[in-house]
Short mmCIF file of C-alpha atoms in Angstrom, two decimals:
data_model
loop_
_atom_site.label_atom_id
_atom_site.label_comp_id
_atom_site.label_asym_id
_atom_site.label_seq_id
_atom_site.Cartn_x
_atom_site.Cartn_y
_atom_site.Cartn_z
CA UNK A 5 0.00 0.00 0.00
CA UNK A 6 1.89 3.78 -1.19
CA UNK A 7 1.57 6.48 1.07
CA UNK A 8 -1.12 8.21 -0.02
CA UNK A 9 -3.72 5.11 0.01
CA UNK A 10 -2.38 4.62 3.37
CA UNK A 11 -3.10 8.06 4.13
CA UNK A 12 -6.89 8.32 2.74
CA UNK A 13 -7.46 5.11 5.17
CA UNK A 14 -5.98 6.70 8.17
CA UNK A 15 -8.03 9.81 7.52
CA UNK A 16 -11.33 7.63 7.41
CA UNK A 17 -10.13 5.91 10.79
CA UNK A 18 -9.90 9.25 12.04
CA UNK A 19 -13.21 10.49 11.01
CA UNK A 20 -14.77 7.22 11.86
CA UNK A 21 -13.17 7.50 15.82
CA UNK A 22 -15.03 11.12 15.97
CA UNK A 23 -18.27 9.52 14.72
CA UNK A 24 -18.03 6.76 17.18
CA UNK A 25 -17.33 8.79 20.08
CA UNK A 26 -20.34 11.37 18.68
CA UNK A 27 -22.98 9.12 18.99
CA UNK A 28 -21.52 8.53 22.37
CA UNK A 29 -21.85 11.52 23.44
CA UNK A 30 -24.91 12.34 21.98
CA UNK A 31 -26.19 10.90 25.65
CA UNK A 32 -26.84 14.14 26.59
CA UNK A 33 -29.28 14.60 23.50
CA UNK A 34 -30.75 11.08 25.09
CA UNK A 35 -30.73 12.93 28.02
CA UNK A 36 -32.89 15.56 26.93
CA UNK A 37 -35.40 13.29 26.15
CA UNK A 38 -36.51 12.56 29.38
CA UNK A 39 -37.02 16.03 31.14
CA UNK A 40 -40.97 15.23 31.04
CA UNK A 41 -40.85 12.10 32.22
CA UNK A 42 -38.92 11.51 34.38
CA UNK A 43 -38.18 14.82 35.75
CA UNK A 44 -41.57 14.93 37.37
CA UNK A 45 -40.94 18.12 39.52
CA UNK A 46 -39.61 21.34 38.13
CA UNK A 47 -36.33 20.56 40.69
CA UNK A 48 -35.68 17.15 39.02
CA UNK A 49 -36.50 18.91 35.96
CA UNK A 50 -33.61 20.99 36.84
CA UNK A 51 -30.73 18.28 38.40
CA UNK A 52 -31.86 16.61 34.89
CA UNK A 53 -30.64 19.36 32.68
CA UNK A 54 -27.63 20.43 34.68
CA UNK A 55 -26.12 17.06 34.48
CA UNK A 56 -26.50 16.21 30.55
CA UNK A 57 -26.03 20.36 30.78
CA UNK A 58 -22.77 20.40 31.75
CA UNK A 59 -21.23 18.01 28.83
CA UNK A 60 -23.64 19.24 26.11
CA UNK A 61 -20.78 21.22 24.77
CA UNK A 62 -18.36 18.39 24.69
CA UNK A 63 -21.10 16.63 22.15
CA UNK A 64 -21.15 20.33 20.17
CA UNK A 65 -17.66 20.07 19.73
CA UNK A 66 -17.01 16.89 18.69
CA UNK A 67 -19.80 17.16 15.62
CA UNK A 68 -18.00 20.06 14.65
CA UNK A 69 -14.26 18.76 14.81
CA UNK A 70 -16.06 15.84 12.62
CA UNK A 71 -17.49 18.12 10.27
CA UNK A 72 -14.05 19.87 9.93
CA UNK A 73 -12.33 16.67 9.76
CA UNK A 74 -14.50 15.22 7.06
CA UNK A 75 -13.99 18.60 4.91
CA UNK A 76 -10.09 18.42 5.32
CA UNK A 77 -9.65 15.01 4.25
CA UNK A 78 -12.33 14.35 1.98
CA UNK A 79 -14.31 17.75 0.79
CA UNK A 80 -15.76 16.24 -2.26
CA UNK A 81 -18.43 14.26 0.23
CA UNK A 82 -18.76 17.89 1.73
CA UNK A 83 -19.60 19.83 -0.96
CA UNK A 84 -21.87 17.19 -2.62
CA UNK A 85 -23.57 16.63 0.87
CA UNK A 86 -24.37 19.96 0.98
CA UNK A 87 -26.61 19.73 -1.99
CA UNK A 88 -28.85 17.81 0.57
CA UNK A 89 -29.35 20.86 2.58
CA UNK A 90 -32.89 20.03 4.07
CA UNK A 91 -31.38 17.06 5.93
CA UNK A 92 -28.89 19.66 7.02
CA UNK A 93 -30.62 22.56 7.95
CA UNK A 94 -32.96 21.37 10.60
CA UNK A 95 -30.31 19.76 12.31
CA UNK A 96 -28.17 22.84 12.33
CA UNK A 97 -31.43 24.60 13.92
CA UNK A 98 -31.72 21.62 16.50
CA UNK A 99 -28.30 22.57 18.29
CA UNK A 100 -28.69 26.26 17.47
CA UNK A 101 -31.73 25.96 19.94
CA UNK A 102 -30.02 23.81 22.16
CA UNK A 103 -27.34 26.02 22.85
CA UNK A 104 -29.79 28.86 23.37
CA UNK A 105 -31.96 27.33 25.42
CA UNK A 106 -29.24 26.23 27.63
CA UNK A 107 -27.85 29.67 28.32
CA UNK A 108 -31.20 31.59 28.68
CA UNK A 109 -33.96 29.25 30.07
CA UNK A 110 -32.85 30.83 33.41
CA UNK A 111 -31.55 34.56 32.41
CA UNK A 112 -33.40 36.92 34.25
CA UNK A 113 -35.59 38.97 31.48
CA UNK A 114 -36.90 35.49 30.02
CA UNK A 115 -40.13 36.33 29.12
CA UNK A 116 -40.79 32.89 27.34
CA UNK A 117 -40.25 31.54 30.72
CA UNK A 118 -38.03 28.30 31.72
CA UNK A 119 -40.28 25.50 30.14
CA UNK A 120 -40.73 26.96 26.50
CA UNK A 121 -36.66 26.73 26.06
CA UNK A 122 -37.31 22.61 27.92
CA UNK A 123 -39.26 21.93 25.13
CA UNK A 124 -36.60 23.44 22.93
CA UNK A 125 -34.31 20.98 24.77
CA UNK A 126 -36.68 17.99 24.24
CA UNK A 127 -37.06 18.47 20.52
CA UNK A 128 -32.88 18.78 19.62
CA UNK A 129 -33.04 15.32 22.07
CA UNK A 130 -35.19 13.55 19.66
CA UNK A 131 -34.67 15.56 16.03
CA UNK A 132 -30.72 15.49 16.54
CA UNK A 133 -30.20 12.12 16.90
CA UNK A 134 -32.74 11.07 14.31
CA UNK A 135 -31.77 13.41 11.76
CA UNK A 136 -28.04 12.61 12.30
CA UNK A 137 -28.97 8.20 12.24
CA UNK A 138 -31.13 9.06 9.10
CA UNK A 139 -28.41 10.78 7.40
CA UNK A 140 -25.90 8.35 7.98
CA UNK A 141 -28.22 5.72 6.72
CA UNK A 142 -27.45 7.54 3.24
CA UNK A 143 -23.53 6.07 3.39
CA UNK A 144 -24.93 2.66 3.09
CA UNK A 145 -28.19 3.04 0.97
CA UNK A 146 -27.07 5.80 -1.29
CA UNK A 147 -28.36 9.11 -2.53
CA UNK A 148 -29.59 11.01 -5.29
CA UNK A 149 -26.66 13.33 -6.45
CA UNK A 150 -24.32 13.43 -9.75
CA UNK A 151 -21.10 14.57 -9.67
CA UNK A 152 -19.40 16.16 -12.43
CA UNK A 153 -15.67 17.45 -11.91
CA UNK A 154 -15.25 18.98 -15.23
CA UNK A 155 -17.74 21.60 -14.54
CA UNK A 156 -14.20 22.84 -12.64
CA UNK A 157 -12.98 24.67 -16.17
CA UNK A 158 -17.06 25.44 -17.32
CA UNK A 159 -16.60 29.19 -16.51
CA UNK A 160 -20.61 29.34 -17.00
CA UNK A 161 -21.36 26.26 -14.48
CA UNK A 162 -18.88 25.76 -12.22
CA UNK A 163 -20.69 23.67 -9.85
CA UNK A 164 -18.78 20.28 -8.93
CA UNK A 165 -22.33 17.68 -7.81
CA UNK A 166 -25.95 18.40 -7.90
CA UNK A 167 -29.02 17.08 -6.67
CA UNK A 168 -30.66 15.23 -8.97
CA UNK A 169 -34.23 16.05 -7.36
CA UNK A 170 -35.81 19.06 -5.74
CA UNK A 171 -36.21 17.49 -2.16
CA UNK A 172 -32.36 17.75 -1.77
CA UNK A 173 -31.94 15.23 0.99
CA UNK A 174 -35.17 14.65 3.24
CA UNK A 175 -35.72 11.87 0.63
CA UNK A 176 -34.21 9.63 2.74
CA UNK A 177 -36.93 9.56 5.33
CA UNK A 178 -38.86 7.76 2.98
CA UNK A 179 -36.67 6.16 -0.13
CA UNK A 180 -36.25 3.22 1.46
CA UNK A 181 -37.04 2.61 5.40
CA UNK A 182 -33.68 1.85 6.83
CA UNK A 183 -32.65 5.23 6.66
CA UNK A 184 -35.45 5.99 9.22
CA UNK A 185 -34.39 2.82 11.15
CA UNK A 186 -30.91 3.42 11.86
CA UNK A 187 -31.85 6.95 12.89
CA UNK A 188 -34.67 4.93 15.32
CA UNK A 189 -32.11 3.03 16.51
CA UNK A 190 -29.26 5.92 16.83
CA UNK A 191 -32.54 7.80 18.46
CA UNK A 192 -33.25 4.61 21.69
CA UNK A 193 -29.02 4.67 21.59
CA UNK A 194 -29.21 7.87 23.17
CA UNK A 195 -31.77 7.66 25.23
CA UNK A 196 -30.45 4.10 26.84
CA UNK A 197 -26.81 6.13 27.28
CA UNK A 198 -28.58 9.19 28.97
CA UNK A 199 -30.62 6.86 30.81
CA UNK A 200 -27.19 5.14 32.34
CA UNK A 201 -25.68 8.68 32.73
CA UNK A 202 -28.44 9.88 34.78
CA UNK A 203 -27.46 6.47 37.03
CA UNK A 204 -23.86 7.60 37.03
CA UNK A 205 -24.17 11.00 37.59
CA UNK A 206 -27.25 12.18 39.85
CA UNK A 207 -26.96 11.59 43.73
CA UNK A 208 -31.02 10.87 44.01
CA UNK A 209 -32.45 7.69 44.48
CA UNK A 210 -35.70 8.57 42.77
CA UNK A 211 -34.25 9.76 39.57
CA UNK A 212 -31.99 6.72 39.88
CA UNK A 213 -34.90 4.29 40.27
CA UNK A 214 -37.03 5.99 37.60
CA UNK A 215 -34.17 6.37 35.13
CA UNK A 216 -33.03 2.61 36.06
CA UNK A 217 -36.91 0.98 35.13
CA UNK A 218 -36.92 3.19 32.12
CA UNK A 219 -33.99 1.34 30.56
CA UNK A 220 -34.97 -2.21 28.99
CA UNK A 221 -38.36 -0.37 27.15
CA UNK A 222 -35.88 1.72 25.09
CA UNK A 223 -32.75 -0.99 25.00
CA UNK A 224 -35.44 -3.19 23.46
CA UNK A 225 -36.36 -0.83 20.51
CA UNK A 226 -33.07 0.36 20.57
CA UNK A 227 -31.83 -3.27 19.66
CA UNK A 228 -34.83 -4.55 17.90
CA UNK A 229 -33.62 -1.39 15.20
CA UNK A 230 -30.16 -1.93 15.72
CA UNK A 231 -30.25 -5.46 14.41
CA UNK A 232 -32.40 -5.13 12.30
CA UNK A 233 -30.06 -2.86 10.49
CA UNK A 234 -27.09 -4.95 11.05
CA UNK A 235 -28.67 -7.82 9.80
CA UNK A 236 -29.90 -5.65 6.41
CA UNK A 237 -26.43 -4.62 5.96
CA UNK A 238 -24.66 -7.82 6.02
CA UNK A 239 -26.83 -9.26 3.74
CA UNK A 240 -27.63 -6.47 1.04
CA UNK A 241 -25.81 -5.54 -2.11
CA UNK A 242 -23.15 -2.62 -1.60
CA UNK A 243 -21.35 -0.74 -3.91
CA UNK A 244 -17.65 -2.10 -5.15
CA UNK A 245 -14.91 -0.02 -6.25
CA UNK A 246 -12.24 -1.18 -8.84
CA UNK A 247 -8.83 -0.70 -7.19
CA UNK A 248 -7.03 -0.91 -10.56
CA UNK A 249 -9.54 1.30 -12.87
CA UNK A 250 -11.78 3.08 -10.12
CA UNK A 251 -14.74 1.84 -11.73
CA UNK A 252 -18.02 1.53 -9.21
CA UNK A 253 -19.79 -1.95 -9.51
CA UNK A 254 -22.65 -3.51 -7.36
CA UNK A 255 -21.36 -6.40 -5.65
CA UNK A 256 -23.43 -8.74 -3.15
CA UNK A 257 -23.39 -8.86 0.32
CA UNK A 258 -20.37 -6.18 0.02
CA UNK A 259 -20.31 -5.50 3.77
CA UNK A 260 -20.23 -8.91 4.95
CA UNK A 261 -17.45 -9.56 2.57
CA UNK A 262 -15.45 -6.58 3.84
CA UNK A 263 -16.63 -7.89 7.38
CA UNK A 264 -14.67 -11.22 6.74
CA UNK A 265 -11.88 -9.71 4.78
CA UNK A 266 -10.98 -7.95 7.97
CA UNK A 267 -10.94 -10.17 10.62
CA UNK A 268 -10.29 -7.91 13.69
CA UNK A 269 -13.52 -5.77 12.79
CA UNK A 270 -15.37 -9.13 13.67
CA UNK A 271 -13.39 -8.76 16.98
CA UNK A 272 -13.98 -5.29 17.29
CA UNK A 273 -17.38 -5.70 16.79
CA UNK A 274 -18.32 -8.77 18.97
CA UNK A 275 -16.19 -6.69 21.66
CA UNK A 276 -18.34 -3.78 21.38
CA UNK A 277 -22.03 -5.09 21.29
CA UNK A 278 -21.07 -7.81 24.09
CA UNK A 279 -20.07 -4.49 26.14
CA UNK A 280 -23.36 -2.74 24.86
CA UNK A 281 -25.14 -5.77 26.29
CA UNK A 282 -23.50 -5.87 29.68
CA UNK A 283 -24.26 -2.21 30.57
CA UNK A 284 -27.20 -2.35 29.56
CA UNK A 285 -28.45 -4.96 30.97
CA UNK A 286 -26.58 -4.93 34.60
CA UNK A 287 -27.47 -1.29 34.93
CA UNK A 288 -31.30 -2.52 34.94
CA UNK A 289 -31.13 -5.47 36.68
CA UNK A 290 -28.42 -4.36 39.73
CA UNK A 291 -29.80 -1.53 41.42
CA UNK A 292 -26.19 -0.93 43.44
CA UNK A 293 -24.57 -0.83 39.46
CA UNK A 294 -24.16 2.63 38.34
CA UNK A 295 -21.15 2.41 36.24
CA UNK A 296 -22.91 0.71 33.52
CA UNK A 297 -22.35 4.05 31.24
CA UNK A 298 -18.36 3.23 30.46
CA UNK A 299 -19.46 -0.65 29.59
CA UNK A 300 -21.58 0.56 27.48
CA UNK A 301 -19.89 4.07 26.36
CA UNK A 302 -16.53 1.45 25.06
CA UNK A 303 -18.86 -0.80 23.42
CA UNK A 304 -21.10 1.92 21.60
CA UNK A 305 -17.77 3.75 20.54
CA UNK A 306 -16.20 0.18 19.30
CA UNK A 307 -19.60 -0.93 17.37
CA UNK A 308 -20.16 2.69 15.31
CA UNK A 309 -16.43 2.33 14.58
CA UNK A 310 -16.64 -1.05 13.29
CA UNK A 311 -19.79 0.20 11.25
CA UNK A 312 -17.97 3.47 10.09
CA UNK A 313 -15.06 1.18 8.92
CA UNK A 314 -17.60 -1.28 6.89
CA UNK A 315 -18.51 2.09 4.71
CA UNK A 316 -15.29 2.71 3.83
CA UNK A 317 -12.54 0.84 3.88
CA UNK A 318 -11.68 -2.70 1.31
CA UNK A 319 -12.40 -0.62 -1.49
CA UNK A 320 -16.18 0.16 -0.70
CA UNK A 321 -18.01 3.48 -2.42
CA UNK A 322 -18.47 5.15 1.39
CA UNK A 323 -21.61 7.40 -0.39
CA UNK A 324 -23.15 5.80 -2.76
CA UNK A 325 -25.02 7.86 -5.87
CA UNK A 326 -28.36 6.08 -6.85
CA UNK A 327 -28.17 8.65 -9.85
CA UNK A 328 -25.03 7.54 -11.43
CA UNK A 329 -22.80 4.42 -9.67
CA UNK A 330 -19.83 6.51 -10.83
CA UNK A 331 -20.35 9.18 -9.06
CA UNK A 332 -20.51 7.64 -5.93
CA UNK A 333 -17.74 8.56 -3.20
CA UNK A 334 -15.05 6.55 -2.23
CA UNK A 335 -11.58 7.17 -0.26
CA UNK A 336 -9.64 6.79 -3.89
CA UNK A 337 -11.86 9.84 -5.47
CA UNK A 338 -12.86 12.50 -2.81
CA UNK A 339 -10.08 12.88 -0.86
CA UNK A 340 -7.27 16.04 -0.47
CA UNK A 341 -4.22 15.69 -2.20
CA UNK A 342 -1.22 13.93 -0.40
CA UNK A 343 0.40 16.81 0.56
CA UNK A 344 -2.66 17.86 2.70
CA UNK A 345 -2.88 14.72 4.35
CA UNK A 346 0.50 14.37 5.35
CA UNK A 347 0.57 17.52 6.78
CA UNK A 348 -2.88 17.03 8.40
CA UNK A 349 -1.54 13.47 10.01
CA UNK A 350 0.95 15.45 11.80
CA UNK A 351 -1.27 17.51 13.24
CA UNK A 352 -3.37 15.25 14.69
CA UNK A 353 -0.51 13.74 16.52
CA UNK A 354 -1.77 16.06 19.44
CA UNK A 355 -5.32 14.38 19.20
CA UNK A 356 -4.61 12.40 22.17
CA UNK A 357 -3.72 15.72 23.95
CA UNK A 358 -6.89 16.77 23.15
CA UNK A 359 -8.38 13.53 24.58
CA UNK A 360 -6.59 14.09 27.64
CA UNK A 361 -7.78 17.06 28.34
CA UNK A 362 -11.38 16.08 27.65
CA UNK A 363 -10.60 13.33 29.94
CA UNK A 364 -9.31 15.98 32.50
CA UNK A 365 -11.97 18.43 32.31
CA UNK A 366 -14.47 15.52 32.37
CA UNK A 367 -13.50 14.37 35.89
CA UNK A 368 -13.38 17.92 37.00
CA UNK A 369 -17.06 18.37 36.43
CA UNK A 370 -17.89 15.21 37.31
CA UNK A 371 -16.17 15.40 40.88
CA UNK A 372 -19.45 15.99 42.57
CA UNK A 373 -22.91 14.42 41.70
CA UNK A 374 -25.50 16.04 41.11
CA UNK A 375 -27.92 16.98 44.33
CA UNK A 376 -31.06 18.51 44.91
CA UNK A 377 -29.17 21.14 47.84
CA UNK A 378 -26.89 22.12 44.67
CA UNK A 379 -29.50 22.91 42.93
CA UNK A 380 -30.72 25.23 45.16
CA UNK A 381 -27.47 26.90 45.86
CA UNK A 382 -27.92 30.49 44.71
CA UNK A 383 -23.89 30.92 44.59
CA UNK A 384 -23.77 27.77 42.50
CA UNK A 385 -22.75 28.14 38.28
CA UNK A 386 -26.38 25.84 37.48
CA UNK A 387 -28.31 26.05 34.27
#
């Protein structure tokens, strides 16, 4: 393998690691979920949203270092994905109202009062982690673009890829029904991770024992979904690319076959859904467990890796054009040039600093569980 092929799969291991450890994260969108139900008083209400509160930022981050990582190493799938703006665009306005509500639902001068910017905070808990599962659907089922690169020296149409219909995106709610059912099952993800956060974090035994019995209802459609996708992809026809000529090719059961082409992704991936399980299903069955949350945090961050890997790695068309097989995207076609990522690979030698101090700042905030006498601490830095 030359340096630059080695290069364009280290890039996708990098974005796939950020994707992983986004839908992780996205526990506090899980979180979110819940502040109706089982925040039954305005004060649980509150311990609720300070402690998913206090990390949302960590989740806003990452999906933007992703973004930015993505457009670095591989801006052809950025550009054409933006043709599918009405995917993007109400996601964009489900954190823009997250982040708002955050900061203001308390402000004095909030004349909307504390529960309209909740709600706020209950719709980005469901809508972002749909929208994001439904989108990624899209790398394995394809989409409806064309992209043309010699529209580069067309001085009257410069434009690279196009849509090839006027719903630019939100198609794939309904083109074909997996989309929606990875986003389902990205959707009962979060809410199972908040759930075990909530265990992990918040020092009442109420919220505990609510958030504990609310578990298996959601880890069953949350795996029902799950599987259900798994077992589509590994049986479905995926889209090949020609190492030699670059030629896109349908080719059946093209995920299983990169599956058992790469042994330690079976590993990987039996590693991470046995963790999944044991979290999950100690956290709802031991009422003294309350650590279930980095069982199942490893395993979640493992599985979406081994998942992100499937997409694009062993010569596999990672975005798939339904329009025009050639046109799909793979590692060999939409990446930067060499130079870019071999300059970019150093940089991200100080990833793991950045990990570190994620790590750091985590156990900072974390040093003290949530309580209801915090909560009413007037001194206290509380959302």
């Amino acid at each position: 393998m030359d340096s630059y092929i080695f290069l364009q799969h280290y890039w996708w291991l990098v974005i796939s690691l950020l994707a992983a450890l986004l839908v992780f994260l996205m526990f506090v969108q899980g979180g979110q979920s819940f502040i109706f139900t089982i925040g039954k008083e305005p004060i649980n209400r509150r311990m609720l949203i300070n402690s998913v509160g206090r990390k949302w930022e960590f989740t806003f981050t990452t999906l933007v270092t992703f973004g930015g990582a993505f457009f670095a190493s591989f801006p052809l799938f950025y550009s054409t994905s933006f043709s599918a703006y009405w995917v993007w665009i109400p996601l964009l306005f489900c954190f823009v109202i997250q982040a708002v509500s955050y900061e203001y639902q308390n402000k004095r001068g909030n004349v909307w009062g504390s529960k309209t910017f909740q709600i706020f905070l209950f719709i980005n808990g469901v809508m972002g982690p749909l929208l994001i599962g439904t989108a990624v659907g899209t790398f394995f089922t394809g989409a409806n673009f064309i992209v043309e690169k010699g529209n580069l020296v067309n001085i009257g149409n410069s434009t690279i890829s196009y849509w090839t219909n006027s719903f630019h995106g939100i198609e794939a709610i309904w083109s074909t029904p997996w989309n929606i059912i990875l986003g389902i099952a990205v959707l009962f993800l979060s809410r199972v991770t908040g759930l075990l956060y909530f265990i992990n974090n918040i020092d009442d035994d109420a919220l505990r024992a609510r958030a504990r019995k609310s578990i298996l209802p959601n880890a069953v459609i949350f795996l029902a979904t799950f599987l259900a996708f798994l077992a589509f992809l590994l049986t479905t026809t995926g889209w090949a690319v020609d190492p030699t000529t670059g030629v896109v090719k349908l080719e059946e059961y093209k995920y299983l076959h990169n599956l058992l082409d790469i042994p330690a992704l079976i590993v990987v991936l039996l590693i991470g859904v046995v963790l999944v399980l044991y979290g999950i299903g100690r956290s709802a069955l031991d009422k003294s467990f309350n650590k279930g949350i980095w069982y199942q945090g490893v395993g979640v961050v493992l599985t979406v890796l081994v998942l992100f890997l499937l997409a694009g790695w062993n010569n596999t068309a990672y975005y798939p054009s339904l329009a025009d097989p050639q046109s799909s995207l793979h590692l060999g076609n939409s990446s930067s040039s060499e130079f870019t990522l071999k300059v970019m690979a150093y940089v991200s030698i100080a990833v793991p600093f950045v990990f570190a101090y994620i790590f750091y700042a985590w156990r900072q905030l974390d040093f003290h569980k949530i309580t209801k006498d915090e909560m009413k601490d007037k001194d206290a830095h509380i959302y």
